[in-house]
mmCIF file of C-alpha atoms and ligand atoms in Angstrom:
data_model
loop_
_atom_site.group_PDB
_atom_site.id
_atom_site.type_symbol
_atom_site.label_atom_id
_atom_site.label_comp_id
_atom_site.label_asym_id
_atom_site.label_seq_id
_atom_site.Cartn_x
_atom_site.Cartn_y
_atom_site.Cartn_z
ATOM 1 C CA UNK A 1 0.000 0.000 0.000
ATOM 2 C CA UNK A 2 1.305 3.309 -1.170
ATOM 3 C CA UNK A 3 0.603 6.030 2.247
ATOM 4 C CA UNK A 4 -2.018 8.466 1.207
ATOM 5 C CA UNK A 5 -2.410 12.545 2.752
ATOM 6 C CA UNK A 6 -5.792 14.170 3.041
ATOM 7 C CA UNK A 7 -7.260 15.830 0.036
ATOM 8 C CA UNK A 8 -5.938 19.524 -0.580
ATOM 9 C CA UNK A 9 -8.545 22.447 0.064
ATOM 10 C CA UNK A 10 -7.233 24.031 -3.449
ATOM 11 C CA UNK A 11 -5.819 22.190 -6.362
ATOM 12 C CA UNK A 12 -4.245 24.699 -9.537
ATOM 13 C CA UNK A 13 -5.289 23.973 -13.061
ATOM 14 C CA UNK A 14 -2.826 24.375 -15.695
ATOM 15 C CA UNK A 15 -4.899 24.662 -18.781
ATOM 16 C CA UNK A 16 -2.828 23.124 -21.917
ATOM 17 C CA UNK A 17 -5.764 23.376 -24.529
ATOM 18 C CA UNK A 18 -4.623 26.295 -26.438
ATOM 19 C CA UNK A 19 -0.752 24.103 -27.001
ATOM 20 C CA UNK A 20 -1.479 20.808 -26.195
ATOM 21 C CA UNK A 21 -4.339 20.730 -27.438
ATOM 22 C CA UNK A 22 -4.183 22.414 -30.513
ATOM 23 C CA UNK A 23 -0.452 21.282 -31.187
ATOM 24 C CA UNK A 24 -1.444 17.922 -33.405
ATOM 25 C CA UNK A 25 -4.674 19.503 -35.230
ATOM 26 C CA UNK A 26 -4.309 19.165 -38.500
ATOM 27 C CA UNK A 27 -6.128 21.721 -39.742
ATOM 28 C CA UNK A 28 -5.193 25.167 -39.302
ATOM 29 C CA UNK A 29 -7.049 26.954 -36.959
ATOM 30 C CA UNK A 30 -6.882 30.972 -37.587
ATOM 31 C CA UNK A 31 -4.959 33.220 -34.702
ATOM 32 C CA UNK A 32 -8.388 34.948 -33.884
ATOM 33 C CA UNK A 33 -9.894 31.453 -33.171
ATOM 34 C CA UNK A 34 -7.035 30.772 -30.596
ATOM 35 C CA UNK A 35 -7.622 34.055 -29.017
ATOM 36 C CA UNK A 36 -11.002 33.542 -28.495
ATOM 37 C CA UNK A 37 -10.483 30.456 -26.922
ATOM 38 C CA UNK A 38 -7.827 32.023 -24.411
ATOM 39 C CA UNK A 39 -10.096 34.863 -23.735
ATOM 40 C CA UNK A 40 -12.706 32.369 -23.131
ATOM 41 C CA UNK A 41 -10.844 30.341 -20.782
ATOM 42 C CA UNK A 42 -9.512 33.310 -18.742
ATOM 43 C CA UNK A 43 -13.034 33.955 -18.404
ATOM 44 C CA UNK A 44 -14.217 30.447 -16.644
ATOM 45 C CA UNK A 45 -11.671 31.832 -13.888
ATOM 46 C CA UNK A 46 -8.431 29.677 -15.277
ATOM 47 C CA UNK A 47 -5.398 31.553 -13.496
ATOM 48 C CA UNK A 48 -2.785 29.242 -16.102
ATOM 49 C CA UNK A 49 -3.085 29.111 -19.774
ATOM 50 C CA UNK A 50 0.244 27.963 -21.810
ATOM 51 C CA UNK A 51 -0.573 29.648 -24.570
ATOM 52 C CA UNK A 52 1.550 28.215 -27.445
ATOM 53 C CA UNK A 53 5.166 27.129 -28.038
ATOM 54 C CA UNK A 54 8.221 28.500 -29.480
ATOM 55 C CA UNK A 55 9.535 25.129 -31.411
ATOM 56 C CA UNK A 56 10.083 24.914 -34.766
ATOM 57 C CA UNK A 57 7.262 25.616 -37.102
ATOM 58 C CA UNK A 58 8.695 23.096 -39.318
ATOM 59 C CA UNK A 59 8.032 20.628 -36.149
ATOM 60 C CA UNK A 60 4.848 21.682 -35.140
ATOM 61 C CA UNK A 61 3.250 23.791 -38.038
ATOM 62 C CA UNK A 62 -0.061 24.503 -36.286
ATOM 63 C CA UNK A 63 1.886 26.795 -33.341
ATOM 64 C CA UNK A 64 3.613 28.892 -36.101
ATOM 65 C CA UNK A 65 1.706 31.989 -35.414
ATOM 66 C CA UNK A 66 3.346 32.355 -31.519
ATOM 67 C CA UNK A 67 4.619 35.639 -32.119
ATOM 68 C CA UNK A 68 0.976 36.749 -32.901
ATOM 69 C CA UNK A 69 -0.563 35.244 -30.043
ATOM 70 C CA UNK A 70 1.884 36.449 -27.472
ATOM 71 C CA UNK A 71 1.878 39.892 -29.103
ATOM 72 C CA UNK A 72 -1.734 40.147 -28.772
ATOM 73 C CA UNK A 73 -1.720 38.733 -25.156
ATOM 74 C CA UNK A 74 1.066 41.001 -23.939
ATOM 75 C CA UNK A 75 -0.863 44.059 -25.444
ATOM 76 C CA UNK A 76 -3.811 42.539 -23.421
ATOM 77 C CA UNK A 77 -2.493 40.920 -20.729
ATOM 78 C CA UNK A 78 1.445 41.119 -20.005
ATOM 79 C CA UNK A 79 1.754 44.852 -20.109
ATOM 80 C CA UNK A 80 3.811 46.797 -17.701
ATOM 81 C CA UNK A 81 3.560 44.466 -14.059
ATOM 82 C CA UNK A 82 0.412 42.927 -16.100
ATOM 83 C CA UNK A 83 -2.661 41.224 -14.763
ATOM 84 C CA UNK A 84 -1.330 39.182 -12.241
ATOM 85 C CA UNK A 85 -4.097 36.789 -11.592
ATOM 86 C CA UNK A 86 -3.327 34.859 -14.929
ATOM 87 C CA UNK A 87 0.069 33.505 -16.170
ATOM 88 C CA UNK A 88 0.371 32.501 -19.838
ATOM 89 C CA UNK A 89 3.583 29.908 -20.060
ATOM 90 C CA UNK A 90 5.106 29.319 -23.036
ATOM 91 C CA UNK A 91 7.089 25.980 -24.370
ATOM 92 C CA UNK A 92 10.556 26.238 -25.177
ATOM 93 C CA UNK A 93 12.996 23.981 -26.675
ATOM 94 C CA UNK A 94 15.847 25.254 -26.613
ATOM 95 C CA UNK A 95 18.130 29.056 -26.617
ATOM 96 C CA UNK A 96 16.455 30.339 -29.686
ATOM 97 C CA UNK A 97 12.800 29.469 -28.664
ATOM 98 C CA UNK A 98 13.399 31.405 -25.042
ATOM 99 C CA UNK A 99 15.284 34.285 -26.935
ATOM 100 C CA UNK A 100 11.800 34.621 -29.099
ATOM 101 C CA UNK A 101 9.717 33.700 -26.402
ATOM 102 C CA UNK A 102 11.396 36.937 -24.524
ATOM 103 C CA UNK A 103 11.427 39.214 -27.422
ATOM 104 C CA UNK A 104 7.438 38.091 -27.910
ATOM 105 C CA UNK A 105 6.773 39.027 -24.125
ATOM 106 C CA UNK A 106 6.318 35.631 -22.391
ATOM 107 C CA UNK A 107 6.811 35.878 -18.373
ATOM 108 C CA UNK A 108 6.992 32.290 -18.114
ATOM 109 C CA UNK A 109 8.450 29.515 -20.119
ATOM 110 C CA UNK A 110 8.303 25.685 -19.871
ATOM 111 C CA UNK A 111 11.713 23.262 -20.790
ATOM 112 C CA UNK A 112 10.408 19.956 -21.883
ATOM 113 C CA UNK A 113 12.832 16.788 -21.357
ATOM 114 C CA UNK A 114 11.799 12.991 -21.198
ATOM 115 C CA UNK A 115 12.405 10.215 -19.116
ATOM 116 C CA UNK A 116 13.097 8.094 -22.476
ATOM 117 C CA UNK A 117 15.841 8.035 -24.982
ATOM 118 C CA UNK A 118 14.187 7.489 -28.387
ATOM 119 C CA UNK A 119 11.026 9.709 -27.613
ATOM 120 C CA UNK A 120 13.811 12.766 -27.022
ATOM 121 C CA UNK A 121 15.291 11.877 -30.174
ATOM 122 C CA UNK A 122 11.491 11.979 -32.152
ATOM 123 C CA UNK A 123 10.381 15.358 -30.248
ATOM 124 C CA UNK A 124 13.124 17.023 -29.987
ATOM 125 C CA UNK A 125 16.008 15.999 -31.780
ATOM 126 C CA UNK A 126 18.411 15.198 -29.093
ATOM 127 C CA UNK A 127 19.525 12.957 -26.340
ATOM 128 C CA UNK A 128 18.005 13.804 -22.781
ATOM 129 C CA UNK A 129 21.551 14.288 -22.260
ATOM 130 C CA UNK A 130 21.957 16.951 -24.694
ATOM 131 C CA UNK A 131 18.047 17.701 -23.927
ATOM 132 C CA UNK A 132 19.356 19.071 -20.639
ATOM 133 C CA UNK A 133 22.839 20.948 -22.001
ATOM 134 C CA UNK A 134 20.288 22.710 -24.150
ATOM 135 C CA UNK A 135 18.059 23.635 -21.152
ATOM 136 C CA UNK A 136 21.074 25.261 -19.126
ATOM 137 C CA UNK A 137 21.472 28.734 -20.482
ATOM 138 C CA UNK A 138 17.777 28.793 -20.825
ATOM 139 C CA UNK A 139 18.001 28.926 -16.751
ATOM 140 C CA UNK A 140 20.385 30.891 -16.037
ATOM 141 C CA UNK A 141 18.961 33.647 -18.390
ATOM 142 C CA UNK A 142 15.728 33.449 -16.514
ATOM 143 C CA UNK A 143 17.322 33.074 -13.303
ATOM 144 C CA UNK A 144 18.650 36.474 -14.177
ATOM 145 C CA UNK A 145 15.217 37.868 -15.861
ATOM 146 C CA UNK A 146 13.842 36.386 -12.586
ATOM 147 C CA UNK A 147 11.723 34.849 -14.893
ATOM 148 C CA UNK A 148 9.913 31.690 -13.820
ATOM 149 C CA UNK A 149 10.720 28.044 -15.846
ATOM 150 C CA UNK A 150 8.194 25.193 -15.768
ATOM 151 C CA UNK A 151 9.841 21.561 -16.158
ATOM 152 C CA UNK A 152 8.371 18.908 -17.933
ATOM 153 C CA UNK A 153 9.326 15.139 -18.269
ATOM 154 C CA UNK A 154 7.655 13.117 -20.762
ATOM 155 C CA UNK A 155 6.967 9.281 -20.861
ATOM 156 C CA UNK A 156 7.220 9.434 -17.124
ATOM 157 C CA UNK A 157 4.575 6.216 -16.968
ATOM 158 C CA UNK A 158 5.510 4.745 -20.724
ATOM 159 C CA UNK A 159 6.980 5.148 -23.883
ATOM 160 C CA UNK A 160 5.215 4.686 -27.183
ATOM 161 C CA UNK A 161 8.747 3.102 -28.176
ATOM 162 C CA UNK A 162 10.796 2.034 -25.582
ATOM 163 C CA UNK A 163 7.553 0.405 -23.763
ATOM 164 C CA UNK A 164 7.686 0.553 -19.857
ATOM 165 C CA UNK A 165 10.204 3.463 -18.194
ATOM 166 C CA UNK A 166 11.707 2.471 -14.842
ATOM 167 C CA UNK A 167 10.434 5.019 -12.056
ATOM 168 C CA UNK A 168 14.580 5.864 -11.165
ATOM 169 C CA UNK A 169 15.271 7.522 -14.715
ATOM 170 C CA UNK A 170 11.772 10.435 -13.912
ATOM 171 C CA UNK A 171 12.969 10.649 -10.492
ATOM 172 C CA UNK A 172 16.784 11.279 -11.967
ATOM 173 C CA UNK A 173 15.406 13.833 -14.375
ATOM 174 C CA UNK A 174 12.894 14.904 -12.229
ATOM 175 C CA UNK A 175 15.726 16.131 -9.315
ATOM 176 C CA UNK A 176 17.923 17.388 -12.204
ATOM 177 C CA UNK A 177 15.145 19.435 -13.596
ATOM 178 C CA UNK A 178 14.824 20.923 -9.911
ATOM 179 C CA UNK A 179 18.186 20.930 -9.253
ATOM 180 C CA UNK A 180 18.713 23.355 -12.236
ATOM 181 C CA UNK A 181 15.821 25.811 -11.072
ATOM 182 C CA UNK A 182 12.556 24.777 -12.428
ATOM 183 C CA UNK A 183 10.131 25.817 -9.984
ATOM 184 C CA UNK A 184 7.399 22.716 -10.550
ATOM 185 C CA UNK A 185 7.939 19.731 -12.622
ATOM 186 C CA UNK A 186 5.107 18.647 -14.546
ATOM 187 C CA UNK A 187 5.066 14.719 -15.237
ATOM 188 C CA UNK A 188 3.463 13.622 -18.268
ATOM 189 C CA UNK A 189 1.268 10.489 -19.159
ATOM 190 C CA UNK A 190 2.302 11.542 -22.726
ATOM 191 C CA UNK A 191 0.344 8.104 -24.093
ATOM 192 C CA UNK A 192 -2.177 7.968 -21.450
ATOM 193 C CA UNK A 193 -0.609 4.384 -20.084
ATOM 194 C CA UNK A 194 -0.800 4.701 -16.182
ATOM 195 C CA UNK A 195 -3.013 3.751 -13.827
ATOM 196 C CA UNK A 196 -3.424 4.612 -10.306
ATOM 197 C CA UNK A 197 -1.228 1.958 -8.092
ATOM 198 C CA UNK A 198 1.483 3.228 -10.636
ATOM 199 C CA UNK A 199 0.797 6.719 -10.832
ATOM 200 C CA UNK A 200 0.818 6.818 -6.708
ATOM 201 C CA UNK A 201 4.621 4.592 -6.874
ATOM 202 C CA UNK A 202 6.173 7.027 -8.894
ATOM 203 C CA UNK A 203 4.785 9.813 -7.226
ATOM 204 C CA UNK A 204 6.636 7.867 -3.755
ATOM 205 C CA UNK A 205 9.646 7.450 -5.819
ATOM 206 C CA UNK A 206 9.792 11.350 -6.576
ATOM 207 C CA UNK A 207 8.677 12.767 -3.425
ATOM 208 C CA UNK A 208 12.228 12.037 -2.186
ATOM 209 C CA UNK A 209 14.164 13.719 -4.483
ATOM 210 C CA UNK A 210 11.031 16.848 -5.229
ATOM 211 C CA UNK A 211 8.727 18.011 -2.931
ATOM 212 C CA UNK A 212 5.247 17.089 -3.304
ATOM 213 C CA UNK A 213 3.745 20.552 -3.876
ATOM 214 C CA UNK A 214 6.558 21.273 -6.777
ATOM 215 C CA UNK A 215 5.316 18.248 -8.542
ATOM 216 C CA UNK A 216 2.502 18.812 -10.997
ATOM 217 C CA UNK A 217 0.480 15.786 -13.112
ATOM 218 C CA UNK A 218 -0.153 15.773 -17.029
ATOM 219 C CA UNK A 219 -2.198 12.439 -17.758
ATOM 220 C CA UNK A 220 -3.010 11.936 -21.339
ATOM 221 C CA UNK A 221 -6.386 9.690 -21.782
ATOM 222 C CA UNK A 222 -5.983 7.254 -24.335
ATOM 223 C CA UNK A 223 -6.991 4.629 -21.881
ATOM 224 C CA UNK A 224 -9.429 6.402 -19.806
ATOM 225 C CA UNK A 225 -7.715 6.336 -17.230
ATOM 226 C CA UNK A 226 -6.724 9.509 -16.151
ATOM 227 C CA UNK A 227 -9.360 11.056 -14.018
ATOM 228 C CA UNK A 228 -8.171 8.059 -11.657
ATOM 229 C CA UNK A 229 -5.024 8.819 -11.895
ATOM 230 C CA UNK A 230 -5.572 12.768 -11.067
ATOM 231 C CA UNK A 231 -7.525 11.190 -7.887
ATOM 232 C CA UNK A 232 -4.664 8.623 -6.695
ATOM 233 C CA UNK A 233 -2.157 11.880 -7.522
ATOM 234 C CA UNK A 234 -4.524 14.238 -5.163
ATOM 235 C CA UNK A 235 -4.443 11.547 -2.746
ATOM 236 C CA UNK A 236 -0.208 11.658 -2.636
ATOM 237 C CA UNK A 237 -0.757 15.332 -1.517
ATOM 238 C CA UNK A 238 -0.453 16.817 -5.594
ATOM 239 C CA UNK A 239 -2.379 19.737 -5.800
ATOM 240 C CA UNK A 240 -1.758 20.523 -9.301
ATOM 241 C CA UNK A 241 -3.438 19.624 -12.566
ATOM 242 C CA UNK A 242 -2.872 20.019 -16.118
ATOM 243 C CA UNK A 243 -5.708 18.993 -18.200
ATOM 244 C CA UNK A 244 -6.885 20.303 -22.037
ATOM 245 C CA UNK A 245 -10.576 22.113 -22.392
ATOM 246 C CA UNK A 246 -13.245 19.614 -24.466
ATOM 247 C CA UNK A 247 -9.989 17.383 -23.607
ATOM 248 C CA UNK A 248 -8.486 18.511 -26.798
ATOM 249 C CA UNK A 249 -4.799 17.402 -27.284
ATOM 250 C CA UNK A 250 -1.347 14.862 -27.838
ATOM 251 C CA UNK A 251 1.339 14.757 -29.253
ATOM 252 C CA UNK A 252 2.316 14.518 -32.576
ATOM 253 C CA UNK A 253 5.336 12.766 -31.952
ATOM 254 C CA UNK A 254 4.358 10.450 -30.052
ATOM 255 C CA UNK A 255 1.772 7.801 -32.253
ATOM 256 C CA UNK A 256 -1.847 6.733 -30.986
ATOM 257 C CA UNK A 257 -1.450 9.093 -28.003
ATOM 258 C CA UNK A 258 -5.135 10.895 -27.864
ATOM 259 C CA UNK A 259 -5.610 14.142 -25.830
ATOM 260 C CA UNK A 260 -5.376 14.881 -22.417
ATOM 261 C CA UNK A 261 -8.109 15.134 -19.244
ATOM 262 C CA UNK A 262 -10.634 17.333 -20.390
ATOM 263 C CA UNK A 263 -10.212 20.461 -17.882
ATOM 264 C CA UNK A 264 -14.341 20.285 -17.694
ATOM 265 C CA UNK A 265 -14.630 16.731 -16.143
ATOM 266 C CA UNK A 266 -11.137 17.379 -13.632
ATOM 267 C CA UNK A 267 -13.221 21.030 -12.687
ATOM 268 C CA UNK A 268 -16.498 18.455 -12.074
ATOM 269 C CA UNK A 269 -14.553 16.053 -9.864
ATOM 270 C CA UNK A 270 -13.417 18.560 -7.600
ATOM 271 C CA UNK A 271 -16.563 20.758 -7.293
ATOM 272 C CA UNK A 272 -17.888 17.581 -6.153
ATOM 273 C CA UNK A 273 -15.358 16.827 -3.692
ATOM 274 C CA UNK A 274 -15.833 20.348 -2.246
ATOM 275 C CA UNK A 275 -11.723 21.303 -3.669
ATOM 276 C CA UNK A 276 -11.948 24.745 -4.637
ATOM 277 C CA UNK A 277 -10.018 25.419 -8.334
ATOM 278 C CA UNK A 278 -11.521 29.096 -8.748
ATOM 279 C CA UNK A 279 -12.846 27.487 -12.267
ATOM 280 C CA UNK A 280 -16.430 28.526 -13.042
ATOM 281 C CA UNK A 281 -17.767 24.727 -14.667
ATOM 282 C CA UNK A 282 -20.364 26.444 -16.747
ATOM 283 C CA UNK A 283 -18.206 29.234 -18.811
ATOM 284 C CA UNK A 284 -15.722 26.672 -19.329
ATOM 285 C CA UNK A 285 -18.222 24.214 -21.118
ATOM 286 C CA UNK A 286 -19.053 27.459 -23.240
ATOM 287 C CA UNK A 287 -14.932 27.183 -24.041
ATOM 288 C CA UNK A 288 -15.212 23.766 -25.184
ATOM 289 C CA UNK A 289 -18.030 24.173 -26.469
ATOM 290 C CA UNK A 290 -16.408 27.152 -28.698
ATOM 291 C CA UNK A 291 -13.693 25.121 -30.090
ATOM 292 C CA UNK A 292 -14.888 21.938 -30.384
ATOM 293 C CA UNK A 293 -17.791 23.058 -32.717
ATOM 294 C CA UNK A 294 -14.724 25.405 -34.203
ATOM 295 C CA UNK A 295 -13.024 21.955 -35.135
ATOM 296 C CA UNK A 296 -16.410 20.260 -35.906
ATOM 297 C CA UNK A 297 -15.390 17.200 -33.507
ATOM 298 C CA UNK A 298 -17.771 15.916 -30.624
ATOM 299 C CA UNK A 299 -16.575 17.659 -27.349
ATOM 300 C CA UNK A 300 -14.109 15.295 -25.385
ATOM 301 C CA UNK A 301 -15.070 16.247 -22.435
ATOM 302 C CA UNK A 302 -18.311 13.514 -21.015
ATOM 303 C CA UNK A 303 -19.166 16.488 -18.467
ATOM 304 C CA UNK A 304 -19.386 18.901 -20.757
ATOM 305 C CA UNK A 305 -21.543 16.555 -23.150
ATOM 306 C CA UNK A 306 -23.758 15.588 -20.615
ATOM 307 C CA UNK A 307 -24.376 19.492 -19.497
ATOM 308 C CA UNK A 308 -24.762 20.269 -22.965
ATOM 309 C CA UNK A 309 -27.285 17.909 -23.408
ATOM 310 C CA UNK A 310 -29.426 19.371 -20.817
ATOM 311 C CA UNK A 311 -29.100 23.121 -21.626
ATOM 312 C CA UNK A 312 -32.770 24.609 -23.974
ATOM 313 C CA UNK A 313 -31.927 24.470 -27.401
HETATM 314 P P1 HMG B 401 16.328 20.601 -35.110
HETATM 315 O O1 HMG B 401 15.869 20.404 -36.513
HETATM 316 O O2 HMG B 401 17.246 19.590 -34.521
HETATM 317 O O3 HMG B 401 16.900 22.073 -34.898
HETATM 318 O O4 HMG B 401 15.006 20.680 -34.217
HETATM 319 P P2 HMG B 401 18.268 22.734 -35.334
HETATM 320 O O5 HMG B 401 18.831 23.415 -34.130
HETATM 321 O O6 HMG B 401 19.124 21.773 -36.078
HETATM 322 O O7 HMG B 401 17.765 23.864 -36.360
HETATM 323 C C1 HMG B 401 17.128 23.515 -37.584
HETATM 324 C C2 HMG B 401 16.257 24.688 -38.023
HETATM 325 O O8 HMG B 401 15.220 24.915 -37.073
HETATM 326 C C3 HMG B 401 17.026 25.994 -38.166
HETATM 327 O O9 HMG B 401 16.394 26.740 -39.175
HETATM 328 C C4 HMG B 401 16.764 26.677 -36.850
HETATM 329 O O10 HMG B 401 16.890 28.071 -36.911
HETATM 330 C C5 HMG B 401 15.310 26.270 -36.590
HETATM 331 P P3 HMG B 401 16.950 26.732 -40.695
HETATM 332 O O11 HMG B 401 18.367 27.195 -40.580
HETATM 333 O O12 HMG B 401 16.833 25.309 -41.192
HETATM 334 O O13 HMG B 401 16.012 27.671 -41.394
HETATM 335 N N1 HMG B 401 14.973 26.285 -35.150
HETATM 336 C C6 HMG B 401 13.911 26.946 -34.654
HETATM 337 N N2 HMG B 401 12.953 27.686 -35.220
HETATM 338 C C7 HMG B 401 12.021 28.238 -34.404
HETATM 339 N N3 HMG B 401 12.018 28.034 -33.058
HETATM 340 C C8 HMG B 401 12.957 27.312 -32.458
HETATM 341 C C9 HMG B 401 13.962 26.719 -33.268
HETATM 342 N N4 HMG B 401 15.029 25.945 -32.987
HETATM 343 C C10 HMG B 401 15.632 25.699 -34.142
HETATM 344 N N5 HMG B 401 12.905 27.138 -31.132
HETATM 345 C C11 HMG B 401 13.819 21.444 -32.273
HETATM 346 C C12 HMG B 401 15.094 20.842 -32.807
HETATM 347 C C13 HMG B 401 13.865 21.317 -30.776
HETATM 348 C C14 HMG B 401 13.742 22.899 -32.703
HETATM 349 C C15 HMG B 401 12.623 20.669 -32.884
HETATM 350 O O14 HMG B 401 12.806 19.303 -32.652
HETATM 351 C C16 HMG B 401 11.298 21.079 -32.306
HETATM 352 O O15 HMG B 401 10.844 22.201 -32.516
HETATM 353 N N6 HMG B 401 10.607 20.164 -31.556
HETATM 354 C C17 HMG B 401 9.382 20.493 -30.874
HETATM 355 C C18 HMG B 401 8.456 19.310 -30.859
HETATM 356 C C19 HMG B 401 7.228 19.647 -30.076
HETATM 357 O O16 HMG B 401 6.823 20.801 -29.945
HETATM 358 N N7 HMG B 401 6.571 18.609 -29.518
HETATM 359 C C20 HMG B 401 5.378 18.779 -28.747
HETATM 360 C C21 HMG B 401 5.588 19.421 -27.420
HETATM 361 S S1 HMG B 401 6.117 18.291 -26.155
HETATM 362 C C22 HMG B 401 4.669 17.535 -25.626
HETATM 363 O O17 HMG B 401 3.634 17.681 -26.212
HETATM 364 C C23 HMG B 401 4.721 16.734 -24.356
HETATM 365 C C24 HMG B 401 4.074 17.469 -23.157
HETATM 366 O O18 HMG B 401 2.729 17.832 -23.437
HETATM 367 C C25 HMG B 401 4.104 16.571 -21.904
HETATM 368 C C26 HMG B 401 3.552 15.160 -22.192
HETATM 369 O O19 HMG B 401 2.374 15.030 -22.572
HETATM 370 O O20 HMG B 401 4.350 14.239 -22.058
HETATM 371 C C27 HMG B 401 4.846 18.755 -22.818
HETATM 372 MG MG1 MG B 402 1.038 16.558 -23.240
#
């Protein structure tokens, strides 16, 4: 038996939809559409919203307009000290990506790594090894912006490739990530494998080497399995959540992998467990709502579906 801690009384949303999400639809979906859907979210009371990523737009064509959506959100949002109640992280892969996310305005960038060898080489190009080398300067010239850097670590339950990762090689990553100045590491279900007795063993594993409340989760739900997960996590003593409006989302370097806990039914679990997240449920089905009919797919989200269902035509 893995020891459990009592519920927390607040648990953080990091909404992904607008880069997770969006990052492996084919289809391009116009600037002003990804706008709307930020403004929308901000809205429902979200106080996270990674707005895009600074990769190659040869890599990930969809995210090619960042420049335009951080230019509009910094005229918006990021000006001068900014509205502080909502934090728009960006992705960034290496110097070049942080250099542009800077230039664009960003106030907050995320370093992605993985706990496995061959899906580094497919996303990003490089060892983890070399992932890391590339992530150095990237620290130290926030460290000196006293700009904040989100850590992620891919694979951290499985690897479409390399098939089962051993807990050791997140928690290595996972300290080095910390060690280097990230100020939460986010671990990621990237194929949606996990279950709960695993989820809460690496979580035991990690709390040694990262404190609980600088550990965030990132389940992917290609096996339906991650609202369970979120729930064994929360029961570990994590008390943040990333999780994809109309549970849009995956990766597209990593095959089969489908999108990610729609933020609607994580917002419903907790509202029902009396764990505040400062998310209004009904504006963000509106959200979903919004870009799923944008995309002209059936909303991933089953709360939103059933609420939907229910509202006057
Ligand atoms: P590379 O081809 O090895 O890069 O790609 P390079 O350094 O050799 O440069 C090649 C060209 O790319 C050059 O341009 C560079 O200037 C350009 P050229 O001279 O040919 O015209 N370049 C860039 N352009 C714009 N922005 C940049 C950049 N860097 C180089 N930042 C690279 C290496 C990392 C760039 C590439 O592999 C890449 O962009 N990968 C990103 C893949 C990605 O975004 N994956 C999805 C996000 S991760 C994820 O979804 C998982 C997560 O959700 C957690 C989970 O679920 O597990 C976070
Ligand atoms: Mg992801």
């Amino acid at each position: 038996m893995v020891e459990s801690a009592p519920f927390p009384a607040y648990v953080k949303i990091v909404e992904v939809g607008p880069r997770d999400g969006l990052q492996n639809e084919a289809t391009p979906v116009p600037s002003e559409v990804k706008l709307e859907l930020i403004k929308r979210l901000i809205g429902s009371g979200l106080s996270v919203v990674e707005a895009t990523s600074f990769v190659s737009p040869k890599w990930v064509p969809q995210l090619a307009d960042q420049q335009t959506i951080m230019s509009h959100l910094s005229e918006k949002f990021l000006q001068g000290d900014g509205d502080k109640k909502v934090n728009f992280p960006v992705l960034t892969p290496n110097l070049k990506g942080f250099e542009n996310a800077i230039k664009a305005g960003a106030k907050e960038v995320a370093i992605f790594a993985a706990a496995s060898e061959s899906f580094s080489q497919k996303n990003i190009n490089c060892s983890v090894e070399e992932s890391i080398q590339r992530f150095t300067p990237i620290l130290e010239q926030a460290k000196q912006l006293n700009l904040p850097v989100r850590g992620y670590i891919s694979c951290v339950l499985g690897c479409p490739y390399e098939g089962n990762i051993a807990s050791e090689k997140v928690a290595h990553i996972a300290e080095k990530l910390y060690q280097m100045g990230c100020y939460e590491i986010s671990l990621g279900d990237t194929i949606g494998v996990g279950t709960p007795l695993k989820t809460q063993q690496l979580l035991s594993e990690i709390k040694h080497v990262v404190p609980i409340d600088k550990l965030a989760v990132h389940f992917h739900d290609t096996y339906g399995q991650a609202l369970a997960n979120i729930l064994a996590a929360l029961q570990m003593g994590i008390s943040t959540v990333d999780a994809s409006v109309a549970g849009l989302g995956g990766c597209p370097y990593a095959k089969g992998a489908s999108g990610n806990v729609a933020t609607e039914d994580v917002v419903y679990m907790l509202d029902g467990m009396k764990i505040q997240s400062g998310v209004n449920l009904s504006t963000l089905v509106d959200a979903g709502d919004y870009i799923s009919s944008f995309l002209k797919r059936e909303n991933g989200s089953k709360v939103a579906r059933a609420i939907l269902a229910k509202r006057p035509s």
